[in-house]
Tab-separated table of C-alpha atoms and ligand atoms in Angstrom:
chain	number	residue	atom	x	y	z
A	195	UNK	CA	-146.845	90.770	86.653
A	196	UNK	CA	-149.933	89.868	88.711
A	197	UNK	CA	-148.251	89.688	92.176
A	198	UNK	CA	-150.771	90.153	94.964
A	199	UNK	CA	-153.787	91.209	92.972
A	200	UNK	CA	-157.246	89.684	93.354
A	201	UNK	CA	-159.564	88.675	90.543
A	202	UNK	CA	-163.224	87.701	90.855
A	203	UNK	CA	-164.020	84.915	88.381
A	204	UNK	CA	-167.748	84.394	87.775
A	205	UNK	CA	-168.508	80.932	86.416
A	206	UNK	CA	-165.049	79.830	87.568
A	207	UNK	CA	-166.166	76.245	88.268
A	208	UNK	CA	-167.069	75.722	84.588
A	209	UNK	CA	-165.040	74.401	81.684
A	210	UNK	CA	-163.139	77.498	80.577
A	211	UNK	CA	-163.363	79.107	84.024
A	212	UNK	CA	-161.625	76.244	85.848
A	213	UNK	CA	-158.687	76.261	83.418
A	214	UNK	CA	-158.440	80.041	83.676
A	215	UNK	CA	-158.470	79.972	87.504
A	216	UNK	CA	-155.538	77.555	87.428
A	217	UNK	CA	-153.510	79.737	85.042
A	218	UNK	CA	-154.255	82.824	87.166
A	219	UNK	CA	-153.270	81.093	90.437
A	220	UNK	CA	-150.040	79.917	88.789
A	221	UNK	CA	-149.384	83.526	87.737
A	222	UNK	CA	-149.733	84.698	91.355
A	223	UNK	CA	-153.279	86.046	91.392
A	224	UNK	CA	-155.584	85.617	94.358
A	225	UNK	CA	-158.804	84.182	92.932
A	226	UNK	CA	-162.401	84.409	94.180
A	227	UNK	CA	-164.805	82.154	92.260
A	228	UNK	CA	-168.541	82.946	92.204
A	229	UNK	CA	-170.552	80.101	90.677
A	230	UNK	CA	-174.059	78.755	91.304
A	231	UNK	CA	-172.937	75.247	90.154
A	232	UNK	CA	-175.866	75.137	87.750
A	233	UNK	CA	-173.641	73.654	85.047
A	234	UNK	CA	-170.573	72.658	87.042
A	235	UNK	CA	-169.290	70.693	90.004
A	236	UNK	CA	-167.399	71.927	93.053
A	237	UNK	CA	-165.028	68.983	92.414
A	238	UNK	CA	-163.576	71.071	89.571
A	239	UNK	CA	-162.693	73.814	92.062
A	240	UNK	CA	-161.068	71.266	94.408
A	241	UNK	CA	-158.998	69.921	91.540
A	242	UNK	CA	-157.879	73.392	90.490
A	243	UNK	CA	-156.666	73.920	94.079
A	244	UNK	CA	-154.853	70.568	93.979
A	245	UNK	CA	-153.185	71.324	90.610
A	246	UNK	CA	-152.110	74.778	91.774
A	247	UNK	CA	-150.088	73.310	94.674
A	248	UNK	CA	-149.217	75.882	97.372
A	249	UNK	CA	-150.957	78.634	95.340
A	250	UNK	CA	-154.197	76.646	95.736
A	251	UNK	CA	-154.742	78.289	99.115
A	252	UNK	CA	-155.251	81.575	97.248
A	253	UNK	CA	-158.553	80.333	95.786
A	254	UNK	CA	-161.857	81.010	97.583
A	255	UNK	CA	-165.108	79.531	96.341
A	256	UNK	CA	-168.397	81.369	96.876
A	257	UNK	CA	-171.541	79.543	95.855
A	258	UNK	CA	-173.927	82.127	94.486
A	259	UNK	CA	-175.675	83.624	91.504
A	260	UNK	CA	-174.559	86.590	89.425
A	261	UNK	CA	-178.180	87.658	89.141
A	262	UNK	CA	-178.328	88.291	92.898
A	263	UNK	CA	-176.730	91.461	94.231
A	264	UNK	CA	-176.320	89.998	97.733
A	265	UNK	CA	-174.337	87.009	96.353
A	266	UNK	CA	-172.134	89.395	94.377
A	267	UNK	CA	-171.559	91.529	97.479
A	268	UNK	CA	-170.438	88.420	99.403
A	269	UNK	CA	-167.925	87.622	96.662
A	270	UNK	CA	-166.633	91.193	96.386
A	271	UNK	CA	-165.944	91.328	100.134
A	272	UNK	CA	-163.833	88.147	100.391
A	273	UNK	CA	-160.852	90.327	99.446
A	274	UNK	CA	-160.475	93.747	97.781
A	275	UNK	CA	-161.134	92.862	94.127
A	276	UNK	CA	-158.967	94.475	91.408
A	277	UNK	CA	-160.565	92.946	88.303
A	278	UNK	CA	-163.366	90.647	87.175
A	279	UNK	CA	-163.399	87.831	84.614
A	280	UNK	CA	-167.028	87.111	83.698
A	281	UNK	CA	-167.770	83.584	82.410
A	282	UNK	CA	-171.074	82.889	84.188
A	283	UNK	CA	-173.929	82.276	81.809
A	284	UNK	CA	-175.713	79.731	79.654
A	285	UNK	CA	-174.224	78.704	76.309
A	286	UNK	CA	-176.396	76.175	74.415
A	287	UNK	CA	-177.907	77.474	71.195
A	288	UNK	CA	-180.849	75.012	71.089
A	289	UNK	CA	-181.746	75.655	74.723
A	290	UNK	CA	-181.704	79.416	74.055
A	291	UNK	CA	-184.242	78.981	71.244
A	292	UNK	CA	-186.538	77.029	73.594
A	293	UNK	CA	-186.073	79.272	76.656
A	294	UNK	CA	-185.134	82.741	75.433
A	295	UNK	CA	-186.193	84.633	78.576
A	296	UNK	CA	-184.120	82.351	80.743
A	297	UNK	CA	-181.143	83.137	78.517
A	298	UNK	CA	-181.726	86.896	78.632
A	299	UNK	CA	-182.121	86.696	82.417
A	300	UNK	CA	-178.901	84.704	82.968
A	301	UNK	CA	-176.667	86.323	80.416
A	302	UNK	CA	-177.901	89.903	80.023
A	303	UNK	CA	-179.581	90.279	83.449
A	304	UNK	CA	-176.628	88.636	85.197
A	305	UNK	CA	-174.208	91.041	83.494
A	306	UNK	CA	-176.315	94.085	84.491
A	307	UNK	CA	-176.240	92.962	88.148
A	308	UNK	CA	-172.489	92.313	87.924
A	309	UNK	CA	-171.786	95.790	86.499
A	310	UNK	CA	-173.876	97.374	89.279
A	311	UNK	CA	-171.864	95.424	91.850
A	312	UNK	CA	-168.608	96.503	90.183
A	313	UNK	CA	-169.737	100.116	90.518
A	314	UNK	CA	-170.672	99.593	94.187
A	315	UNK	CA	-167.261	98.086	94.894
A	316	UNK	CA	-165.377	100.531	92.684
A	317	UNK	CA	-163.934	97.974	90.253
A	318	UNK	CA	-163.611	98.998	86.588
A	319	UNK	CA	-161.475	96.280	84.949
A	320	UNK	CA	-163.460	93.519	83.244
A	321	UNK	CA	-162.691	90.610	80.931
A	322	UNK	CA	-165.863	89.306	79.306
A	323	UNK	CA	-166.494	85.925	77.598
A	324	UNK	CA	-167.858	86.809	74.214
A	325	UNK	CA	-167.953	84.431	71.270
A	326	UNK	CA	-167.319	84.155	67.554
A	327	UNK	CA	-171.074	83.640	67.429
A	328	UNK	CA	-171.352	87.481	67.349
A	329	UNK	CA	-170.184	87.339	63.721
A	330	UNK	CA	-173.413	85.493	62.803
A	331	UNK	CA	-173.156	84.285	59.210
A	332	UNK	CA	-169.519	85.334	58.536
A	333	UNK	CA	-169.025	88.177	56.128
A	334	UNK	CA	-165.590	86.781	55.186
A	335	UNK	CA	-162.846	84.543	56.587
A	336	UNK	CA	-160.581	84.937	58.364
A	337	UNK	CA	-162.814	86.976	60.667
A	338	UNK	CA	-161.283	90.151	62.035
A	339	UNK	CA	-162.797	92.444	64.644
A	340	UNK	CA	-164.044	94.866	61.957
A	341	UNK	CA	-166.241	92.219	60.341
A	342	UNK	CA	-169.974	92.788	60.447
A	343	UNK	CA	-171.692	91.348	63.518
A	344	UNK	CA	-175.090	89.709	63.717
A	345	UNK	CA	-176.764	86.814	65.455
A	346	UNK	CA	-178.829	83.884	64.334
A	347	UNK	CA	-180.228	82.723	67.701
A	348	UNK	CA	-181.081	84.069	71.199
A	349	UNK	CA	-177.768	82.881	72.713
A	350	UNK	CA	-175.818	84.814	70.093
A	351	UNK	CA	-178.023	87.864	70.640
A	352	UNK	CA	-177.288	87.822	74.388
A	353	UNK	CA	-173.560	88.045	73.581
A	354	UNK	CA	-174.107	90.843	71.055
A	355	UNK	CA	-176.356	92.812	73.440
A	356	UNK	CA	-173.870	92.415	76.293
A	357	UNK	CA	-171.045	93.676	74.061
A	358	UNK	CA	-173.156	96.744	73.172
A	359	UNK	CA	-174.104	97.286	76.803
A	360	UNK	CA	-170.450	97.132	77.865
A	361	UNK	CA	-169.561	99.713	75.200
A	362	UNK	CA	-172.322	101.996	76.529
A	363	UNK	CA	-171.113	101.608	80.108
A	364	UNK	CA	-167.503	102.273	79.100
A	365	UNK	CA	-168.599	105.398	77.171
A	366	UNK	CA	-170.683	106.717	80.084
A	367	UNK	CA	-167.869	107.067	82.575
A	368	UNK	CA	-164.068	107.210	82.277
A	369	UNK	CA	-161.963	104.492	83.862
A	370	UNK	CA	-163.590	101.352	82.495
A	371	UNK	CA	-161.184	98.943	80.809
A	372	UNK	CA	-163.086	96.074	79.229
A	373	UNK	CA	-161.830	93.215	77.053
A	374	UNK	CA	-164.548	91.588	74.938
A	375	UNK	CA	-162.832	88.276	74.217
A	376	UNK	CA	-164.437	86.547	71.233
A	377	UNK	CA	-163.611	82.863	71.608
A	378	UNK	CA	-163.601	80.590	68.595
A	379	UNK	CA	-163.964	76.822	69.371
A	380	UNK	CA	-162.386	75.878	72.720
A	381	UNK	CA	-161.556	72.158	73.080
A	382	UNK	CA	-159.072	69.983	74.969
A	383	UNK	CA	-158.313	69.807	78.656
A	384	UNK	CA	-155.512	70.443	81.116
A	385	UNK	CA	-152.678	67.982	80.273
A	386	UNK	CA	-152.941	66.440	83.772
A	387	UNK	CA	-156.340	64.977	82.830
A	388	UNK	CA	-157.729	66.272	86.166
A	389	UNK	CA	-159.971	69.063	84.807
A	390	UNK	CA	-161.876	69.210	81.539
A	391	UNK	CA	-165.235	69.686	79.859
A	392	UNK	CA	-168.114	67.819	81.499
A	393	UNK	CA	-171.210	68.239	79.335
A	394	UNK	CA	-174.572	67.241	80.794
A	395	UNK	CA	-176.543	64.844	78.561
A	396	UNK	CA	-175.785	64.346	74.874
A	397	UNK	CA	-173.004	66.711	73.798
A	398	UNK	CA	-173.905	69.270	71.121
A	399	UNK	CA	-170.324	70.008	70.237
A	400	UNK	CA	-167.991	68.024	68.036
A	401	UNK	CA	-165.012	67.262	70.293
A	402	UNK	CA	-166.889	66.041	73.400
A	403	UNK	CA	-169.115	63.920	71.170
A	404	UNK	CA	-166.112	62.343	69.400
A	405	UNK	CA	-164.457	61.589	72.729
A	406	UNK	CA	-167.602	59.934	74.073
A	407	UNK	CA	-167.638	57.684	70.983
A	408	UNK	CA	-163.981	56.800	71.589
A	409	UNK	CA	-164.623	55.964	75.259
A	410	UNK	CA	-167.578	53.742	74.319
A	411	UNK	CA	-170.459	55.929	75.578
A	412	UNK	CA	-171.827	56.527	72.035
A	413	UNK	CA	-171.791	54.330	68.947
A	414	UNK	CA	-170.856	56.691	66.141
A	415	UNK	CA	-170.489	60.347	65.194
A	416	UNK	CA	-173.087	61.848	62.905
A	417	UNK	CA	-171.385	64.289	60.532
A	418	UNK	CA	-173.885	67.126	60.079
A	419	UNK	CA	-173.526	67.519	56.320
A	420	UNK	CA	-170.693	66.837	53.874
A	421	UNK	CA	-171.884	68.997	50.992
A	422	UNK	CA	-170.472	72.364	52.096
A	423	UNK	CA	-168.286	74.407	49.722
A	424	UNK	CA	-165.075	73.365	51.530
A	425	UNK	CA	-162.265	71.072	50.301
A	426	UNK	CA	-163.698	67.905	51.940
A	427	UNK	CA	-167.333	69.095	52.080
A	428	UNK	CA	-167.462	69.435	55.896
A	429	UNK	CA	-167.501	72.758	57.806
A	430	UNK	CA	-164.305	74.450	58.919
A	431	UNK	CA	-163.799	75.871	62.431
A	432	UNK	CA	-160.966	77.367	64.455
A	433	UNK	CA	-160.375	74.872	67.294
A	434	UNK	CA	-158.375	76.305	70.166
A	435	UNK	CA	-156.804	74.532	73.175
A	436	UNK	CA	-158.586	75.548	76.380
A	437	UNK	CA	-155.227	76.160	78.118
A	438	UNK	CA	-154.245	78.589	75.338
A	439	UNK	CA	-157.627	80.255	75.847
A	440	UNK	CA	-157.072	80.406	79.623
A	441	UNK	CA	-153.690	82.048	78.982
A	442	UNK	CA	-155.509	84.590	76.806
A	443	UNK	CA	-157.404	85.738	79.912
A	444	UNK	CA	-154.187	86.135	81.873
A	445	UNK	CA	-152.774	88.168	78.960
A	446	UNK	CA	-155.911	90.346	78.893
A	447	UNK	CA	-155.618	91.055	82.625
A	448	UNK	CA	-151.897	91.759	82.328
A	449	UNK	CA	-152.427	94.172	79.420
A	450	UNK	CA	-155.721	95.709	80.512
A	451	UNK	CA	-154.007	99.080	80.902
A	452	UNK	CA	-153.592	99.321	77.108
A	453	UNK	CA	-157.368	99.090	76.627
A	454	UNK	CA	-159.437	102.230	76.386
A	455	UNK	CA	-163.120	101.548	76.911
A	456	UNK	CA	-164.523	98.252	75.643
A	457	UNK	CA	-162.341	96.517	73.037
A	458	UNK	CA	-163.184	93.357	71.059
A	459	UNK	CA	-160.389	90.804	70.619
A	460	UNK	CA	-160.594	87.480	68.762
A	461	UNK	CA	-159.088	84.492	70.561
A	462	UNK	CA	-158.451	81.814	67.955
A	463	UNK	CA	-155.490	80.120	66.305
A	464	UNK	CA	-155.994	81.497	62.806
A	465	UNK	CA	-155.994	77.894	61.523
A	466	UNK	CA	-159.158	76.253	60.236
A	467	UNK	CA	-159.865	72.503	60.504
A	468	UNK	CA	-162.732	70.600	58.906
A	469	UNK	CA	-164.902	68.086	60.764
A	470	UNK	CA	-163.017	65.297	58.964
A	471	UNK	CA	-159.644	66.815	59.989
A	472	UNK	CA	-160.790	66.690	63.622
A	473	UNK	CA	-162.045	63.119	63.234
A	474	UNK	CA	-158.649	62.082	61.814
A	475	UNK	CA	-156.806	63.775	64.703
A	476	UNK	CA	-159.146	62.172	67.244
A	477	UNK	CA	-158.632	58.735	65.683
A	478	UNK	CA	-154.860	59.203	65.898
A	479	UNK	CA	-155.027	60.356	69.541
A	480	UNK	CA	-157.413	57.671	70.766
A	481	UNK	CA	-156.544	54.699	68.554
A	482	UNK	CA	-160.314	54.199	68.202
A	483	UNK	CA	-161.829	53.820	64.699
A	484	UNK	CA	-164.650	56.323	65.553
A	485	UNK	CA	-167.345	55.206	63.094
A	486	UNK	CA	-169.120	57.954	61.148
A	487	UNK	CA	-172.565	58.390	59.635
A	488	UNK	CA	-173.328	61.356	57.406
A	489	UNK	CA	-176.562	63.164	58.258
A	490	UNK	CA	-178.226	66.348	57.027
A	491	UNK	CA	-176.793	69.815	57.638
A	492	UNK	CA	-177.438	71.290	61.094
A	493	UNK	CA	-179.581	74.424	60.732
A	494	UNK	CA	-177.607	77.636	61.204
A	495	UNK	CA	-174.144	76.095	60.658
A	496	UNK	CA	-171.789	78.247	58.582
A	497	UNK	CA	-169.346	76.657	56.116
A	498	UNK	CA	-166.241	78.407	57.474
A	499	UNK	CA	-165.550	80.219	60.757
A	500	UNK	CA	-161.946	81.014	61.625
A	501	UNK	CA	-160.128	83.879	63.212
A	502	UNK	CA	-157.673	86.518	62.257
A	503	UNK	CA	-155.848	86.620	65.630
A	504	UNK	CA	-153.636	89.655	64.816
A	505	UNK	CA	-155.266	92.023	67.327
A	506	UNK	CA	-154.699	89.543	70.181
A	507	UNK	CA	-151.018	89.310	69.217
A	508	UNK	CA	-150.584	93.089	68.884
A	509	UNK	CA	-152.634	94.226	71.859
A	510	UNK	CA	-152.328	91.375	74.349
A	511	UNK	CA	-149.048	89.763	73.201
A	512	UNK	CA	-150.989	86.481	73.120
A	513	UNK	CA	-150.810	83.713	70.559
A	514	UNK	CA	-152.222	80.164	70.643
A	515	UNK	CA	-149.395	77.609	70.493
A	516	UNK	CA	-150.988	74.179	70.984
A	517	UNK	CA	-151.789	71.931	67.999
A	518	UNK	CA	-154.940	70.010	67.090
A	519	UNK	CA	-153.050	66.791	67.979
A	520	UNK	CA	-152.399	68.160	71.499
A	521	UNK	CA	-156.023	69.267	71.852
A	522	UNK	CA	-157.171	65.707	71.043
A	523	UNK	CA	-154.531	63.987	73.188
A	524	UNK	CA	-155.332	66.166	76.204
A	525	UNK	CA	-159.102	65.888	75.778
A	526	UNK	CA	-158.708	62.107	75.495
A	527	UNK	CA	-156.590	61.887	78.673
A	528	UNK	CA	-159.345	63.724	80.591
A	529	UNK	CA	-162.097	61.608	79.013
A	530	UNK	CA	-160.354	58.325	79.757
A	531	UNK	CA	-159.565	59.225	83.368
A	532	UNK	CA	-163.081	60.641	83.942
A	533	UNK	CA	-165.446	58.719	81.627
A	534	UNK	CA	-168.475	60.142	83.468
A	535	UNK	CA	-166.932	63.548	84.063
A	536	UNK	CA	-166.850	64.849	87.636
A	537	UNK	CA	-169.736	62.540	88.552
A	538	UNK	CA	-167.617	59.433	87.975
B	757	NAD	P1	-169.720	76.318	81.448
B	757	NAD	O1	-171.196	76.089	81.426
B	757	NAD	O2	-168.835	75.168	81.696
B	757	NAD	O3	-169.364	77.475	82.490
B	757	NAD	C1	-170.297	78.449	82.881
B	757	NAD	C2	-170.297	78.476	84.402
B	757	NAD	O4	-171.191	79.495	84.857
B	757	NAD	C3	-170.785	77.163	85.020
B	757	NAD	O5	-169.878	76.777	86.010
B	757	NAD	C4	-172.146	77.511	85.610
B	757	NAD	O6	-172.441	76.736	86.768
B	757	NAD	C5	-171.978	78.978	85.918
B	757	NAD	N1	-173.206	79.777	85.908
B	757	NAD	C6	-174.191	79.782	84.968
B	757	NAD	N2	-175.129	80.680	85.298
B	757	NAD	C7	-174.732	81.265	86.449
B	757	NAD	C8	-175.282	82.274	87.270
B	757	NAD	N3	-176.447	82.866	86.967
B	757	NAD	N4	-174.622	82.631	88.390
B	757	NAD	C9	-173.439	82.037	88.718
B	757	NAD	N5	-172.878	81.072	87.981
B	757	NAD	C10	-173.519	80.693	86.848
B	757	NAD	O7	-169.352	77.023	80.057
B	757	NAD	P2	-167.936	77.370	79.423
B	757	NAD	O8	-167.792	76.572	78.186
B	757	NAD	O9	-166.878	77.344	80.436
B	757	NAD	O10	-168.225	78.866	78.960
B	757	NAD	C11	-167.882	79.975	79.766
B	757	NAD	C12	-168.305	81.256	79.053
B	757	NAD	O11	-167.679	81.298	77.772
B	757	NAD	C13	-169.797	81.367	78.796
B	757	NAD	O12	-170.181	82.712	78.990
B	757	NAD	C14	-169.940	80.993	77.343
B	757	NAD	O13	-171.064	81.609	76.737
B	757	NAD	C15	-168.633	81.534	76.769
B	757	NAD	N6	-168.215	80.843	75.529
B	757	NAD	C16	-168.062	79.488	75.537
B	757	NAD	C17	-167.700	78.843	74.348
B	757	NAD	C18	-167.547	77.333	74.304
B	757	NAD	O14	-167.536	76.779	73.209
B	757	NAD	N7	-167.399	76.630	75.426
B	757	NAD	C19	-167.494	79.585	73.174
B	757	NAD	C20	-167.634	80.960	73.226
B	757	NAD	C21	-168.013	81.594	74.411
B	758	UFG	N1	-170.624	68.562	64.196
B	758	UFG	C1	-170.949	67.346	63.635
B	758	UFG	N2	-171.483	66.396	64.467
B	758	UFG	C2	-171.717	66.604	65.780
B	758	UFG	C3	-171.370	67.853	66.339
B	758	UFG	C4	-170.833	68.825	65.503
B	758	UFG	O1	-170.754	67.123	62.459
B	758	UFG	O2	-172.228	65.696	66.472
B	758	UFG	C5	-170.019	69.586	63.335
B	758	UFG	C6	-170.887	70.825	63.207
B	758	UFG	O3	-171.823	70.692	62.176
B	758	UFG	C7	-169.859	71.912	62.941
B	758	UFG	C8	-168.599	71.401	63.655
B	758	UFG	O4	-168.818	70.028	63.903
B	758	UFG	O5	-169.577	71.965	61.587
B	758	UFG	C9	-168.352	72.102	64.958
B	758	UFG	O6	-169.534	72.051	65.749
B	758	UFG	P1	-169.570	72.536	67.259
B	758	UFG	O7	-170.985	72.411	67.724
B	758	UFG	O8	-168.515	71.857	68.031
B	758	UFG	O9	-169.146	74.066	67.146
B	758	UFG	P2	-169.877	75.279	66.419
B	758	UFG	O10	-168.812	76.067	65.744
B	758	UFG	O11	-171.024	74.856	65.611
B	758	UFG	O12	-170.484	76.027	67.691
B	758	UFG	C10	-169.761	77.028	68.301
B	758	UFG	C11	-170.032	77.088	69.803
B	758	UFG	C12	-171.433	77.583	70.063
B	758	UFG	C13	-171.678	78.826	69.271
B	758	UFG	C14	-171.498	78.536	67.827
B	758	UFG	C15	-171.875	79.704	66.966
B	758	UFG	O13	-169.858	75.830	70.404
B	758	UFG	O14	-171.562	77.893	71.439
B	758	UFG	O15	-170.126	78.193	67.646
B	758	UFG	O16	-170.954	80.004	66.006
B	758	UFG	F1	-172.942	79.306	69.465
């Protein structure tokens, strides 16, 4: 249903952004990526073009920063923009505790500048990358969009504040249609193995860490606590294939006309997996024994975080379909083919 429409994708060279650009090109969108390459490589953009085949010519890359109005204006004038998908920002919890102002500048400041540019260029359709982190310590599971929100660190607060700001903007003027997509735990890679997650330094997150053990870059996985009140004692999360997540953005753009104002939507599978479930799936996918050591709990980790994805199904006609086995197999294909990520 996208035909000849143009979408500006901020942060489109990143992990989720690159997969989303590919899905959007395949669906017929013209795509303009604005990315400062602070946490990404232009190689990812080249590979998206290559994977998209003839549609790859419909992708334009603009190197620039969402915090700079002039960079935004350059991106908005490549082609008449119909909608924006906003990924650009910083996402590491520990880093946000150490450098809170930097996080507020990138995430909140960057979104303010983007909204101003949208007003200048008369664009009112926006899909925003929010996170399950806005639920803070979960009130209950599965988490639905009515659950209490809260935040336990500066990164989470930037997402909460941006959600509130987007609601204020939508309430101030008719015409805004904003999807606040709350992602659960995106993992995996495109099945081609050509694009994937490329963390800088030691990965914080479970799946990239496991895959680096399997490829021989790290010796063992430290399980951050096995004394949680869950069946096997390790925390439960809602892992979601990044291609399913990318398709969620296409669905949000396709159905944006059903949104009135700013609307929160969970993107998760509705299925929880423990750390040990993920380790077992990763062992099966990689054939590597993946040695474990049990360490203390990681501060701030909740026992169970998983989604009720009913609103996404009802409103966006979107449902995740890929299994944990596929997430591991696809992540492993990417990791094996690119052991040092895009730098390799
Ligand atoms: P990523 O770091 O791979 O992608 C972010 C992209 O934004 C990078 O390409 C980076 O270079 C770019 N960028 C950062 N600051 C910028 C700026 N000021 N101007 C222009 N470009 C800038 O991260 P990701 O995992 O793809 O996450 C994308 C979005 O989804 C982020 O907003 C993140 O907070 C959100 N999110 C991610 C997860 C996750 O687990 N990966 C979960 C929930 C929400
Ligand atoms: N884990 C380990 N060992 C590791 C890494 C992770 O045992 O080396 C465990 C964690 O303790 C947690 C689970 O694996 O129980 C998942 O951890 P991730 O870091 O992969 O994911 P989280 O759910 O903790 O983090 C996610 C996002 C963050 C977001 C956070 C807040 O990745 O961006 O949710 O809910 F801030």
